[in-house]
Short mmCIF file of C-alpha atoms and ligand atoms in Angstrom, two decimals:
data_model
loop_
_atom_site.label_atom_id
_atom_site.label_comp_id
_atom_site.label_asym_id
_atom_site.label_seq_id
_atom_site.Cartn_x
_atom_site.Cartn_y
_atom_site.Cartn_z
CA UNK J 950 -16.04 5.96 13.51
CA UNK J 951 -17.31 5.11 10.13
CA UNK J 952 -15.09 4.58 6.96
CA UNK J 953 -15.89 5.61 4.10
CA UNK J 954 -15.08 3.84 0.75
CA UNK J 955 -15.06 5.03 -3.02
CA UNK J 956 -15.41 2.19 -5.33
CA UNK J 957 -14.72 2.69 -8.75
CA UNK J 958 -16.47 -0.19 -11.46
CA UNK J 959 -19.98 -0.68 -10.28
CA UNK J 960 -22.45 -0.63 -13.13
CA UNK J 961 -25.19 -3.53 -11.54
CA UNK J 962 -25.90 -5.92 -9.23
CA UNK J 963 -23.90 -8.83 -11.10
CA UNK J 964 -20.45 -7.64 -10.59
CA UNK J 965 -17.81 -7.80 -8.03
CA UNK J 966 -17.98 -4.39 -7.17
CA UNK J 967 -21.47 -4.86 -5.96
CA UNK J 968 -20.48 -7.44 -3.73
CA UNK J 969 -17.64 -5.67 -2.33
CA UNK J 970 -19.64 -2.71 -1.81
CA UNK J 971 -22.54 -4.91 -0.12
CA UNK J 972 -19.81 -6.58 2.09
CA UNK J 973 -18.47 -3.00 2.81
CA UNK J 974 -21.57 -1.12 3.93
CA UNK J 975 -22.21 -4.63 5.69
CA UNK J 976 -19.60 -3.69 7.99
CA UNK J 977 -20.60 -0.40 8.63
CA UNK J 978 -18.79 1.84 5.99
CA UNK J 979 -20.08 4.45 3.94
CA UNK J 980 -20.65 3.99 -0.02
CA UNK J 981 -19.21 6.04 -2.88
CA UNK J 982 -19.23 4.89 -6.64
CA UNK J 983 -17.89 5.41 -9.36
CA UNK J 984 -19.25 4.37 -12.85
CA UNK J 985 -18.03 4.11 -16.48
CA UNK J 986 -19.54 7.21 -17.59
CA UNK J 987 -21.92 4.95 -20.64
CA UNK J 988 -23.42 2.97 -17.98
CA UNK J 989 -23.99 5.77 -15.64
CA UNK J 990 -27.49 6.42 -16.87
CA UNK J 991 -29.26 3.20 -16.97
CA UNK J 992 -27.27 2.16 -13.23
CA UNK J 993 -28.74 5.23 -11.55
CA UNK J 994 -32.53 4.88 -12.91
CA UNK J 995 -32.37 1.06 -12.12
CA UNK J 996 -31.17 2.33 -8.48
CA UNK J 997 -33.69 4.73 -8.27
CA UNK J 998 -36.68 2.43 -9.55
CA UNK J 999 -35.67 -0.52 -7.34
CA UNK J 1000 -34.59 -2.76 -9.52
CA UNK J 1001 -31.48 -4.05 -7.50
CA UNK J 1002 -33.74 -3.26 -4.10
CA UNK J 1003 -33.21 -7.22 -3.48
CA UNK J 1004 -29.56 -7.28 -4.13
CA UNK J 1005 -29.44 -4.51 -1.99
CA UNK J 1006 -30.43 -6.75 1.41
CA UNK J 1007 -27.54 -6.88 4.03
CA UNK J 1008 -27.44 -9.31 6.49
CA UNK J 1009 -29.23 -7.52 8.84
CA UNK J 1010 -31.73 -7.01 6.61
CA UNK J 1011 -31.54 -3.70 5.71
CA UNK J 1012 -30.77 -2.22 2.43
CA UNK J 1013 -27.42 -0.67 1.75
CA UNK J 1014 -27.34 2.59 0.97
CA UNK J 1015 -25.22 4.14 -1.88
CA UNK J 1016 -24.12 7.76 -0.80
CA UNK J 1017 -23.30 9.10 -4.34
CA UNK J 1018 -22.75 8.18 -7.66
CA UNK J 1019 -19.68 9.71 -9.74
CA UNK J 1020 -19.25 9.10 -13.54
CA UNK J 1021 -15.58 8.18 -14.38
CA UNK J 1022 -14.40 7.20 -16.88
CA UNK J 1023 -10.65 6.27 -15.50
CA UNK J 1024 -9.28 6.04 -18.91
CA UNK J 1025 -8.67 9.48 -18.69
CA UNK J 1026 -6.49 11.64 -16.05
CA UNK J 1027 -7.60 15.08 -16.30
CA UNK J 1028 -10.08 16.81 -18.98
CA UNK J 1029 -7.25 18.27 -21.00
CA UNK J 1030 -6.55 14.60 -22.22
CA UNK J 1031 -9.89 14.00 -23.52
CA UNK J 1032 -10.03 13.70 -27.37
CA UNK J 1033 -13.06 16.26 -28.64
CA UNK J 1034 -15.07 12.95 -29.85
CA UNK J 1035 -15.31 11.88 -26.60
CA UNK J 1036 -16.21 14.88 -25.55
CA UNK J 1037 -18.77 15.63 -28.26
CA UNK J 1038 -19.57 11.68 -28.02
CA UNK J 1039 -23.66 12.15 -26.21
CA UNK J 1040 -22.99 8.97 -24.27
CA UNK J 1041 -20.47 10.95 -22.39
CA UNK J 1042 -21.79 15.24 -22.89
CA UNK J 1043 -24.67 14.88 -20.33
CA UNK J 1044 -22.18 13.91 -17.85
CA UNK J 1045 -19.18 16.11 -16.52
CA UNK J 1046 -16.46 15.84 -14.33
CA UNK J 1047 -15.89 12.59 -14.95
CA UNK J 1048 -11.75 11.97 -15.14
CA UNK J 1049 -9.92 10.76 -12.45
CA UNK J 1050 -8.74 13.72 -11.25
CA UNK J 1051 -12.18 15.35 -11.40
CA UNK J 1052 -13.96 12.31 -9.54
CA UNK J 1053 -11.39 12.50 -6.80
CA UNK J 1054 -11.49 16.83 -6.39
CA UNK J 1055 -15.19 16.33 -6.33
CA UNK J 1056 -14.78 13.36 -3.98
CA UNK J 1057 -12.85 15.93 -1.37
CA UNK J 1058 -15.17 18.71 -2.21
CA UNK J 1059 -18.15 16.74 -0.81
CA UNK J 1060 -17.03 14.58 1.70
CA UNK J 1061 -12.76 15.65 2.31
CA UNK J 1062 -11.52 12.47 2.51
CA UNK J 1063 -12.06 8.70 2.09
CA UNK J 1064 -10.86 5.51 3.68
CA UNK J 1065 -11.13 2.70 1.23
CA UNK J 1066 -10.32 2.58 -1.90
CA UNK J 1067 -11.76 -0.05 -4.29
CA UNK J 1068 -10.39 -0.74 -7.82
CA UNK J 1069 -13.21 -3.59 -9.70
CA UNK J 1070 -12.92 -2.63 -13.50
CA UNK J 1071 -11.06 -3.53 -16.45
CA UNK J 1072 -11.84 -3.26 -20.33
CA UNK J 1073 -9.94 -4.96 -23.22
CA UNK J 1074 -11.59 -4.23 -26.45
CA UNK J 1075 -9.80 -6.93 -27.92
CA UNK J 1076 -10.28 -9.48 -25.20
CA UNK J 1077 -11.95 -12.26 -27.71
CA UNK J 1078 -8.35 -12.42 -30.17
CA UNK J 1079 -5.74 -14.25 -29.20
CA UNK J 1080 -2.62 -12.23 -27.89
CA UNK J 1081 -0.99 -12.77 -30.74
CA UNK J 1082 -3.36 -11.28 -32.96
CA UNK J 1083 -4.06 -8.63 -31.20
CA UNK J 1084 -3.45 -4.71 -32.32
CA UNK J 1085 -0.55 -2.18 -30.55
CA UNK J 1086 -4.23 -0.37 -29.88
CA UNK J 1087 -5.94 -3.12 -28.38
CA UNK J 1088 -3.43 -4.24 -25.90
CA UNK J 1089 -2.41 -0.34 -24.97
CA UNK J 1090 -6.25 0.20 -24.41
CA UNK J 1091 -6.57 -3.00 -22.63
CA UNK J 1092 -3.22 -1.78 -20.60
CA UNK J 1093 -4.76 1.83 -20.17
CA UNK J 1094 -8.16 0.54 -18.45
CA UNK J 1095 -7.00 -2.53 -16.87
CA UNK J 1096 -3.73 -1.37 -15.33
CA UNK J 1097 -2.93 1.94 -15.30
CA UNK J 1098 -6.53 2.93 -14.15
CA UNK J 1099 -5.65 1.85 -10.66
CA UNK J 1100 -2.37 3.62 -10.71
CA UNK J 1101 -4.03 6.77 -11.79
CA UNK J 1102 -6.77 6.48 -8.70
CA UNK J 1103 -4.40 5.49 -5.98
CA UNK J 1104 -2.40 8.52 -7.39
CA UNK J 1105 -5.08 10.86 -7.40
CA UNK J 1106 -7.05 9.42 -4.16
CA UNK J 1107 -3.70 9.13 -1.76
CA UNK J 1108 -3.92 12.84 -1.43
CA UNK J 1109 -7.38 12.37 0.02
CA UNK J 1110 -7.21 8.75 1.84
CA UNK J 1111 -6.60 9.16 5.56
CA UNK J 1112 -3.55 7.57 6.89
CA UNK J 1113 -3.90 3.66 7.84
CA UNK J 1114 -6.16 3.20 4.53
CA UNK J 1115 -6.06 0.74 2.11
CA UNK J 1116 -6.64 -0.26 -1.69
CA UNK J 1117 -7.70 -3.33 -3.46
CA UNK J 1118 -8.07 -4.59 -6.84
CA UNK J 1119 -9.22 -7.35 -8.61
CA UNK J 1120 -6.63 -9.47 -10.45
CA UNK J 1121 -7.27 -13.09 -12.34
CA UNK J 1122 -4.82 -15.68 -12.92
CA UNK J 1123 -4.39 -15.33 -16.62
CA UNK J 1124 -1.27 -13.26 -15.41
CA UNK J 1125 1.16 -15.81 -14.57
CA UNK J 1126 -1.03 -18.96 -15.83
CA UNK J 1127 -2.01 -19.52 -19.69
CA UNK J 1128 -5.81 -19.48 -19.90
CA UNK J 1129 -7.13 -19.86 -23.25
CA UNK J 1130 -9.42 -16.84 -24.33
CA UNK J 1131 -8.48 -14.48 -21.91
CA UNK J 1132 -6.83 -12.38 -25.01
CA UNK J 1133 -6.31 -8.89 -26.04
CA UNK J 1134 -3.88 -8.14 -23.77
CA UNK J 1135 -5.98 -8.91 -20.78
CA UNK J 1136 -3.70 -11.39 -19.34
CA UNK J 1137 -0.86 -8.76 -19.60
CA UNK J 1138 -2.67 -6.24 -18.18
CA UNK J 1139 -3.16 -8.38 -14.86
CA UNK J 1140 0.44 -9.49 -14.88
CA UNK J 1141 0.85 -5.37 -14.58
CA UNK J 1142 -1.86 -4.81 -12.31
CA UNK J 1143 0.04 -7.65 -9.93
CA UNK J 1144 3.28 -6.23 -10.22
CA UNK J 1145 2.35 -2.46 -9.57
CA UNK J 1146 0.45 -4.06 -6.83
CA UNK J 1147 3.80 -4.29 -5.18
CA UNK J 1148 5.64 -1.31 -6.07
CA UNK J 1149 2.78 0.84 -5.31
CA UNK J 1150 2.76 -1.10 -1.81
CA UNK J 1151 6.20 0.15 -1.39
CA UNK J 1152 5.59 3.72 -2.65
CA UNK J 1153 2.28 4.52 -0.43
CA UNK J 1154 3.15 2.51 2.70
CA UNK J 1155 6.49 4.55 3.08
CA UNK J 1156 4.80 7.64 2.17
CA UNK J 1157 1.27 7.33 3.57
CA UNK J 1158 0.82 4.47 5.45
CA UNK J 1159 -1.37 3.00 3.39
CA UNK J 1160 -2.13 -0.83 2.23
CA UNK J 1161 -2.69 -2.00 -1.53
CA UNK J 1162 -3.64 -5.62 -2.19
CA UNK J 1163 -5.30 -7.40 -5.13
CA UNK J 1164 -7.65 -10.22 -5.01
CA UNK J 1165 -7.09 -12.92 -7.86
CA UNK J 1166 -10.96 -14.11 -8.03
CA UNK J 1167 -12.79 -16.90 -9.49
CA UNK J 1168 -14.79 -16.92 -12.44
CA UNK J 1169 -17.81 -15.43 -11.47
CA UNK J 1170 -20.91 -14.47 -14.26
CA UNK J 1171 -20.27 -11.05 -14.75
CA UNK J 1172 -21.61 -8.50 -17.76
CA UNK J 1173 -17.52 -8.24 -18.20
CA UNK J 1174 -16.89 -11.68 -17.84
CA UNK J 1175 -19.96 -12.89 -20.10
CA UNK J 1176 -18.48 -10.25 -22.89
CA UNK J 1177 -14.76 -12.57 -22.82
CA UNK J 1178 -17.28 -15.13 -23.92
CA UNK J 1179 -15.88 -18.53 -21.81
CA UNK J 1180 -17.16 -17.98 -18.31
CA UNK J 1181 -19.54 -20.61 -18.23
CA UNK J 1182 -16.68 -23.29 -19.31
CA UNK J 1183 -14.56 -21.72 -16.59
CA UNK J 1184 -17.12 -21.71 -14.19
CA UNK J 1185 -17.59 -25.70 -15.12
CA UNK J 1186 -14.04 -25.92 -15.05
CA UNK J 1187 -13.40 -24.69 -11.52
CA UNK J 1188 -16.72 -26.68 -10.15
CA UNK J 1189 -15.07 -29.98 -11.76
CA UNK J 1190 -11.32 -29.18 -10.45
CA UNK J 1191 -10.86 -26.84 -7.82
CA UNK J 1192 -9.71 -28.14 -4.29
CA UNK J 1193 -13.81 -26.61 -3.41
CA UNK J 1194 -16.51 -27.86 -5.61
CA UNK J 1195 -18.70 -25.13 -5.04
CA UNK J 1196 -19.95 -21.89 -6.66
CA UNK J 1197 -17.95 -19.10 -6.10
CA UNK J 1198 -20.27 -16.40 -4.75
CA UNK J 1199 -19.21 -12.72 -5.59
CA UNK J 1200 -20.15 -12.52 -1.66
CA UNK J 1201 -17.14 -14.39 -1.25
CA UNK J 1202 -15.15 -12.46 -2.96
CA UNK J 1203 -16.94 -9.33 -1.30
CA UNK J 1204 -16.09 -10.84 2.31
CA UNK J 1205 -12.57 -10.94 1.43
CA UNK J 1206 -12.18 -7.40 -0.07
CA UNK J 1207 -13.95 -6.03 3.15
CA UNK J 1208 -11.17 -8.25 5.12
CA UNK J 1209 -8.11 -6.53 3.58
CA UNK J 1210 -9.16 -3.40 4.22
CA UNK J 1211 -9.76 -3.49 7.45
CA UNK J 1212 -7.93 -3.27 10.35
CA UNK J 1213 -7.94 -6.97 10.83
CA UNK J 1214 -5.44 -6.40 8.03
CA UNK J 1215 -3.33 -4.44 9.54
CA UNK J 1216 0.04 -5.76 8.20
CA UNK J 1217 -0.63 -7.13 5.02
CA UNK J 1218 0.39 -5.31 1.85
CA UNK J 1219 1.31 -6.19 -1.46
CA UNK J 1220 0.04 -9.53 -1.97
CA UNK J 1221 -2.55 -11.39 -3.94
CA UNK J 1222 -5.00 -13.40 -2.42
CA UNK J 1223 -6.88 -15.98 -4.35
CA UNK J 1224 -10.55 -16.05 -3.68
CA UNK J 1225 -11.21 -18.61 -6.29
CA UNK J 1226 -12.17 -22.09 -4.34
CA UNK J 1227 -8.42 -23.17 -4.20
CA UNK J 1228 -7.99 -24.00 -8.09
CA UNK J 1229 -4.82 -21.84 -8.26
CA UNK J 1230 -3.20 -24.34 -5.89
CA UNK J 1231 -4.05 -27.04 -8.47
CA UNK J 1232 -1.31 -28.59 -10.73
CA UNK J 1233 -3.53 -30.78 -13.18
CA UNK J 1234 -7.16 -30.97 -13.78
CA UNK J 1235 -8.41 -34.29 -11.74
P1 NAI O 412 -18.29 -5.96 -14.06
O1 NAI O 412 -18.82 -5.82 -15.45
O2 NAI O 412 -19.27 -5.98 -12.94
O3 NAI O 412 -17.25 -4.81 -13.72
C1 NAI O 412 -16.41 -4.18 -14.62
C2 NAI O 412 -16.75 -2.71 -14.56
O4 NAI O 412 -15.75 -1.93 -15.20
C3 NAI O 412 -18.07 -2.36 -15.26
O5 NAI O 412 -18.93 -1.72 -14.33
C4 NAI O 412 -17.64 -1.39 -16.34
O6 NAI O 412 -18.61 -0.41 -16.59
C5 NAI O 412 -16.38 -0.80 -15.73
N1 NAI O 412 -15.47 -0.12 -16.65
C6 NAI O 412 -14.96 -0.59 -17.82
N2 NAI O 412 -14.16 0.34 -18.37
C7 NAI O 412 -14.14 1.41 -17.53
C8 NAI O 412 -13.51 2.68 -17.55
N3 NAI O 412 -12.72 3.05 -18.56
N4 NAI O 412 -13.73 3.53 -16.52
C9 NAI O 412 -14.53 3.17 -15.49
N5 NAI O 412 -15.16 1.98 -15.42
C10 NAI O 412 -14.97 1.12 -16.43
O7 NAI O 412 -17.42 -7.28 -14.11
P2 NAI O 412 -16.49 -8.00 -13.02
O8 NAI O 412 -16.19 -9.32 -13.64
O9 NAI O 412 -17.09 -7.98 -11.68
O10 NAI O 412 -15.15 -7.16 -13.04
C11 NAI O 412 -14.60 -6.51 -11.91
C12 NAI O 412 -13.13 -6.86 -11.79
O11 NAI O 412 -13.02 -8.24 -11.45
C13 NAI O 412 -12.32 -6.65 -13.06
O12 NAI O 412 -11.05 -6.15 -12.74
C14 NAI O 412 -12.19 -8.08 -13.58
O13 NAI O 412 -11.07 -8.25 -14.42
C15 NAI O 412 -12.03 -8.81 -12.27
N6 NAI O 412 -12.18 -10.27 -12.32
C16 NAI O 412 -13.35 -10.83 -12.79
C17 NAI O 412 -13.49 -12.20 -12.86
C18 NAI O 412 -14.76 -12.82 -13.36
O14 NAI O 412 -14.80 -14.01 -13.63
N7 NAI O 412 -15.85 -12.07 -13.49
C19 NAI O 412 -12.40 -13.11 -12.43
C20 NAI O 412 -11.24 -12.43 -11.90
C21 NAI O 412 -11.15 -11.06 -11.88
#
């Protein structure tokens, strides 16, 4: 029978979320996404006009097909936490229904339940200052969409994700290695998402059965990763140094997503896997 995944962070064909979702349909599952609630417009009409029709090719050379688009913005838990700007704000009042606990009733409303669940987003608004000069705000915000966004859609998604499912995120090494420019809190925010990676491992394996992993990726030319502002360097960086000198391809990253949730999977939980050509493993740049 045919999973189904929700993937939350999808808002073009650039992003790692594309290529897990690509990698996931690949394999037969069924596609639900959710996007940041001020991208949500211009992502649907460029589905709908074919502008990502050639990203869209699978293997077997058909397209894949998204099931549904949700608007979330996972900064928020529940529509009594949304501050009236917001809600007055005209990027967001076209759309409704868009908090994490909204997405995931609707989510059971349409379909009852879901499989997979795929965490690719993260926002620090401060991401270009150094940690050091960056605000309480910036670092809680960066904290609040970076982190505790995945906490609060495993939380609100377990109740809905059959038994033997699993979660992923994407993680990036900034957490427990200094990288230069990856500011704002960012870095801090991974070391969280890593370490909840584990705890929640423990929590929803003993209660539900089910898997959470995180991927620690290679730089990869992303609208996020072009807004940090170093990605080519790093790109350059990891071509000169890693143990692979190759492009990292988001399908890569994709492939490996679509591996740890799967059954092939079966028994691995709480860990990060590095997707990133091997240049974690390196001690000095030869
Ligand atoms: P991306 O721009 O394709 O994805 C980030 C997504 O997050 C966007 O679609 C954006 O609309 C969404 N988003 C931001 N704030 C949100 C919110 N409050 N609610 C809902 N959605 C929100 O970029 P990318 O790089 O593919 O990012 C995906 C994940 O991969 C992120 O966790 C990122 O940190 C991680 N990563 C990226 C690397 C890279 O070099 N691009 C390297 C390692 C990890």
């Amino acid at each position: 029978k045919g999973k189904r995944a929700f993937i939350a962070g999808i808002a073009d064909d650039n992003g790692y979320g594309w290529a897990i979702a690509k990698s996931l349909a690949a394999a037969g599952a069924e596609i639900l996404v959710g996007t940041w609630v001020p991208a949500l417009n211009i992502f649907e009409t460029s589905l709908r006009r074919g502008k990502f029709d050639e990203s869209r090719v699978l293997p077997d050379g058909s397209l894949m097909n998204i099931t549904k688009v949700y608007p979330l913005d996972a900064v928020y838990d529940s529509l009594a936490e949304v501050p009236e700007d917001v809600k007055a704000n005209k990027r967001y009042a076209g759309a409704s229904n868009w908090t994490v606990q909204e997405v995931a009733e609707s989510v059971k409303r349409d379909f009852g339940s879901i499989d997979i669940l795929v965490h690719s987003l993260a926002n620090g608004p401060e991401v270009t200052k150094p940690l050091l000069e960056t605000s309480r705000n910036g670092y809680l915000a960066a904290i609040s969409a970076s982190s505790y966004s995945f906490v609060s859609l495993l939380k609100h998604f377990v109740p809905i994700m059959n038994p033997g499912g699993a979660s992923v995120s994407l993680t990036y090494i900034a957490s427990e290695r200094i990288i230069p420019g990856y500011g704002g809190g960012m870095s801090s925010a991974k070391a969280a998402l890593e370490s909840d990676t584990k705890v929640l491992a423990f929590e929803v394996g003993r209660r539900h059965k089910i898997r959470v992993n995180t991927i620690s990726a290679g730089p990869l030319r992303s609208r996020a990763a072009k807004a940090i502002g170093f990605i080519d360097m790093m790109i350059d960086y990891s071509l000169a140094n890693a143990p692979l000198q190759k492009e990292l391809l988001a399908d890569e990253v994709g492939n490996a997503a679509a591996f740890l949730v799967s059954p092939l999977a079966s028994a691995i939980t709480g860990t990060i896997i590095y997707v990133d050509n091997g240049l974690h493993a390196m001690g000095v740049g030869v």
